[in-house]
PDB file of C-alpha atoms in Angstrom:
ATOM      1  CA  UNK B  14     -17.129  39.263  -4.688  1.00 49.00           C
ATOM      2  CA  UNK B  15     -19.908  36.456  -4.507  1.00 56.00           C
ATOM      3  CA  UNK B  16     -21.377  35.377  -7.705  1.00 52.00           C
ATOM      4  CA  UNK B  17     -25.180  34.427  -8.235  1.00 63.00           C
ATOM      5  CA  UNK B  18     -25.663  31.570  -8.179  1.00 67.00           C
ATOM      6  CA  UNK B  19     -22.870  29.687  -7.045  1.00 84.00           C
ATOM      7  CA  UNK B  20     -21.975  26.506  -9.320  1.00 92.00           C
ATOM      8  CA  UNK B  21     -22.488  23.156  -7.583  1.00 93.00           C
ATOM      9  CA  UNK B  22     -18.514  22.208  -7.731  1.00 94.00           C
ATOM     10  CA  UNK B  23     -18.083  25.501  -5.320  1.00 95.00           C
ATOM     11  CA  UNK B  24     -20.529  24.894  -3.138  1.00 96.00           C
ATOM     12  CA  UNK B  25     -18.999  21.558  -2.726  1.00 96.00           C
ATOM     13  CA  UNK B  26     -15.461  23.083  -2.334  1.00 97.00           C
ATOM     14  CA  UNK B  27     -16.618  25.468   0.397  1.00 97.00           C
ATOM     15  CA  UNK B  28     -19.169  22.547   2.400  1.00 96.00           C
ATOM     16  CA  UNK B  29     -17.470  21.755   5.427  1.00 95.00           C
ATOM     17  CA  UNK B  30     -14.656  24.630   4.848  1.00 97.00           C
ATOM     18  CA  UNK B  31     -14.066  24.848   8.906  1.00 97.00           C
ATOM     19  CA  UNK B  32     -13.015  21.593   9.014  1.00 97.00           C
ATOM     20  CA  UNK B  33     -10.704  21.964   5.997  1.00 98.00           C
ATOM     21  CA  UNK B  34      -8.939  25.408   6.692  1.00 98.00           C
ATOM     22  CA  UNK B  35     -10.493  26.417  10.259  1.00 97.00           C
ATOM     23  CA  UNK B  36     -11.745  29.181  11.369  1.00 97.00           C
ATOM     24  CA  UNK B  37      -9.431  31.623   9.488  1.00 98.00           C
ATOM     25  CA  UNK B  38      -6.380  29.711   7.419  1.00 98.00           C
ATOM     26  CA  UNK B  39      -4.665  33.293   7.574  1.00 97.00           C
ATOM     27  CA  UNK B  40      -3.578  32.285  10.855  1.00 97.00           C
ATOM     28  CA  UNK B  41      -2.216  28.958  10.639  1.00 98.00           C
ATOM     29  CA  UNK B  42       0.404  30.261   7.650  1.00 97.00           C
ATOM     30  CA  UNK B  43       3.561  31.950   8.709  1.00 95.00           C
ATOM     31  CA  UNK B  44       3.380  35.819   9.468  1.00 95.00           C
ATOM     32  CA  UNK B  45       6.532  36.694   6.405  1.00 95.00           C
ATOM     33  CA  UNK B  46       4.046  34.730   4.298  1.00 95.00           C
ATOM     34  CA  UNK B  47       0.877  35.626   5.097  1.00 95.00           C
ATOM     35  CA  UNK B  48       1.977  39.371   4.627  1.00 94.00           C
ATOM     36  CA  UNK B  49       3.769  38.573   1.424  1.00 94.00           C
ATOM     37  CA  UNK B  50       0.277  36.924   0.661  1.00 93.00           C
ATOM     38  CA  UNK B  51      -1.667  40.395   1.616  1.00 83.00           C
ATOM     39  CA  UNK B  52       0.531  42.498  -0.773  1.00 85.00           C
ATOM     40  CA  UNK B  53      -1.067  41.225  -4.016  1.00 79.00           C
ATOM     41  CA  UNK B  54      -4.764  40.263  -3.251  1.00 88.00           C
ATOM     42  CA  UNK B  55      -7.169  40.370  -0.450  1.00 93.00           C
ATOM     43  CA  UNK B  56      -8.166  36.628   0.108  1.00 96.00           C
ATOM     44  CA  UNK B  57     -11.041  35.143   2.302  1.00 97.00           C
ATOM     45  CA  UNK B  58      -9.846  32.981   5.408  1.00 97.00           C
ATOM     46  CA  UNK B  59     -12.610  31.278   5.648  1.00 97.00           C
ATOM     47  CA  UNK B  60     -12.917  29.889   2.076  1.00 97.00           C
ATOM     48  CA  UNK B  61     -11.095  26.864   0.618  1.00 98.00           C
ATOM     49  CA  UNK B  62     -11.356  28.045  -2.949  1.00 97.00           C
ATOM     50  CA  UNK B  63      -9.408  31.488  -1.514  1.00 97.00           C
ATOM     51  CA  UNK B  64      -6.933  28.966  -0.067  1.00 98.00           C
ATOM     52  CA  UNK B  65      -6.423  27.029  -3.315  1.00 97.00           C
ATOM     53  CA  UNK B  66      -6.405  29.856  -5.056  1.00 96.00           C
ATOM     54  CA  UNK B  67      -3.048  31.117  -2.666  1.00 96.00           C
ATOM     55  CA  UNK B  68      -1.394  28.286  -3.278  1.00 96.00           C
ATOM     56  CA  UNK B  69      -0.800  28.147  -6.866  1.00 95.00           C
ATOM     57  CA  UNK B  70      -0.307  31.727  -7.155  1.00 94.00           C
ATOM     58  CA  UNK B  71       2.344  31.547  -4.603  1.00 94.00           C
ATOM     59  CA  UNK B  72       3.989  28.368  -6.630  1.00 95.00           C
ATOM     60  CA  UNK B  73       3.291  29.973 -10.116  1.00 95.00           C
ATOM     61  CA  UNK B  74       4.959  32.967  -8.964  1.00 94.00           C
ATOM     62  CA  UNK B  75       7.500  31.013  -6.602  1.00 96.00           C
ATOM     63  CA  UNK B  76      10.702  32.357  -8.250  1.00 96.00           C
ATOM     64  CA  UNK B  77       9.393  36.291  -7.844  1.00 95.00           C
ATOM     65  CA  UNK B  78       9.132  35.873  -3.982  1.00 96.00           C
ATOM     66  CA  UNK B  79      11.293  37.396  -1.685  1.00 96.00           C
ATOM     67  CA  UNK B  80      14.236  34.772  -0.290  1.00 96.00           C
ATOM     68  CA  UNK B  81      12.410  34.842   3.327  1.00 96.00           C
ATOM     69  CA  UNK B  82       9.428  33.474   2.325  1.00 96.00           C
ATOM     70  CA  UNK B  83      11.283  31.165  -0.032  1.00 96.00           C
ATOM     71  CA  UNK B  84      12.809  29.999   3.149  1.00 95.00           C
ATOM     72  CA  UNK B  85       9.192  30.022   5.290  1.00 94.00           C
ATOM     73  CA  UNK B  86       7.740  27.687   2.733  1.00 95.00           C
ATOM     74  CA  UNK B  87      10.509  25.307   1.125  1.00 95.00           C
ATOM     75  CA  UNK B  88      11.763  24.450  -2.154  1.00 94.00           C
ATOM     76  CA  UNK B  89       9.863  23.446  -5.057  1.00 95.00           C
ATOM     77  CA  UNK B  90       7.998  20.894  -4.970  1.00 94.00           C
ATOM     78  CA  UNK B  91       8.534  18.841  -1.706  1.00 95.00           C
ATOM     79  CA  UNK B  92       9.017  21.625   0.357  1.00 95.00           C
ATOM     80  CA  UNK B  93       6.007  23.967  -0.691  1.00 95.00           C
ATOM     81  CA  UNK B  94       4.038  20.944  -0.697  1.00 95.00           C
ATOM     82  CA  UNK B  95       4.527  19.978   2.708  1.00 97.00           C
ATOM     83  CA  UNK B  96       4.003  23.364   4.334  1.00 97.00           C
ATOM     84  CA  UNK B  97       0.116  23.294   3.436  1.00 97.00           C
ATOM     85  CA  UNK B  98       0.157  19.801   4.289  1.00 97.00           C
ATOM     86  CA  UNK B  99       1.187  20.174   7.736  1.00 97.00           C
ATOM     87  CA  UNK B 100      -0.728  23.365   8.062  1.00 98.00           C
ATOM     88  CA  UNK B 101      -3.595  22.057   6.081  1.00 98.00           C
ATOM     89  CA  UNK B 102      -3.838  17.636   6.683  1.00 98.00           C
ATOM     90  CA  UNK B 103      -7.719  17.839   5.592  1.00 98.00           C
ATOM     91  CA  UNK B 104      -7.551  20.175   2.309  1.00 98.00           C
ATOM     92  CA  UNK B 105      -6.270  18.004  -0.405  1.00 96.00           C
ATOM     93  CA  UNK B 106      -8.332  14.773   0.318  1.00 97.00           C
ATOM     94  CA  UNK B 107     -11.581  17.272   0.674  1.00 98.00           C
ATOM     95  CA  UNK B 108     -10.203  18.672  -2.918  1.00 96.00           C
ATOM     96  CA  UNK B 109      -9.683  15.552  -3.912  1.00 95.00           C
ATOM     97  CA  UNK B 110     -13.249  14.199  -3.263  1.00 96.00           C
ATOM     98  CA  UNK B 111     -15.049  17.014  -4.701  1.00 96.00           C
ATOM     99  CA  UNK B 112     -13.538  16.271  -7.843  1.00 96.00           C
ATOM    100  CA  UNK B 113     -13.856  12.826  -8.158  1.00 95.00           C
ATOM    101  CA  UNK B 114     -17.482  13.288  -6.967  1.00 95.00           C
ATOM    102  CA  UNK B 115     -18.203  15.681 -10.215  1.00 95.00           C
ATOM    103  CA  UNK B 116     -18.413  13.681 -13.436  1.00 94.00           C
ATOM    104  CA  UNK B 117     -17.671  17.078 -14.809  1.00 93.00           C
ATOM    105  CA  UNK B 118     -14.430  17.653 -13.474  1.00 94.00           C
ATOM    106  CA  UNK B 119     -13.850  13.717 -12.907  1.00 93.00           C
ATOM    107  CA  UNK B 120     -13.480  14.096 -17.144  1.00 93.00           C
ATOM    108  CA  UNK B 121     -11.943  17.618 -17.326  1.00 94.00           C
ATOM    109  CA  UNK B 122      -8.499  17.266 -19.358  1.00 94.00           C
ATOM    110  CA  UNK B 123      -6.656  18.648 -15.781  1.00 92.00           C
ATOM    111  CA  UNK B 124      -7.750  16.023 -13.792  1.00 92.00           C
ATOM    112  CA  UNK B 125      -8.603  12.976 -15.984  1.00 91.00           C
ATOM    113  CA  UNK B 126      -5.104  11.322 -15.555  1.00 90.00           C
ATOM    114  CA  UNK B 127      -6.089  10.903 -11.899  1.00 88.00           C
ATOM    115  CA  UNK B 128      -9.131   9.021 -12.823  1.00 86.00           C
ATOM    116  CA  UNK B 129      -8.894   6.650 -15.336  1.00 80.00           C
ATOM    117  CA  UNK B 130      -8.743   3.026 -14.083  1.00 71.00           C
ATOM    118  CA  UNK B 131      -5.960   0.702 -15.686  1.00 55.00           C
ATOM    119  CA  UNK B 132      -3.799   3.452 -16.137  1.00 49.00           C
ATOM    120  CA  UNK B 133      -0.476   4.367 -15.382  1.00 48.00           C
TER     121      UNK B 133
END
């Protein structure tokens, strides 16, 4: 469900979401995961945000999934990270800039570490 109005950083997220997860991202994921995917929440194929938000339930709930789709993505982290990589080249960059390009999120506690210049 849509919310009215949209904030700015999700706009953002979803401009130029074709070129980030195609046409439908359902179909460029592995059929044992996609329909592990399906079991728990219905997500949107067109939308990065539904994407993102696939991906870190899938890792957050990593050690509940069935050994099949364990297999279909890879271990922790390398291996999980590199099947929406492949699958995905475009999304992280495209995450990436949006968040760099909000001072808002630039600053958020999350993502400051990733910011701040003459740091580690």
């Amino acid at each position: 469900m849509c919310r009215e109005p949209r904030e700015p950083q999700l706009v953002a997220l979803e401009t130029g979401a074709p070129d980030v997860v195609g046409p439908d991202w359902h179909k460029r994921l592995d059929k044992v995961f996609d329909d592990n995917l399906g079991k728990f929440r219905k997500y949107d194929g067109k939308s990065v945000q539904d994407l993102m938000r696939a991906l870190r339930n899938k890792k957050h709930h990593y050690q509940d999934l069935p050994d099949n789709v364990k297999r279909s993505l890879g271990g922790l982290p390398e291996g999980f990270l590199s099947y929406f990589t492949r699958r995905f080249p475009r999304l992280f960059l495209h995450v990436y800039g949006v968040v760099s390009a909000d001072p808002l999120l630039r600053n958020d506690a999350m993502f400051r570490s990733y910011f701040d210049s003459g740091g580690d």
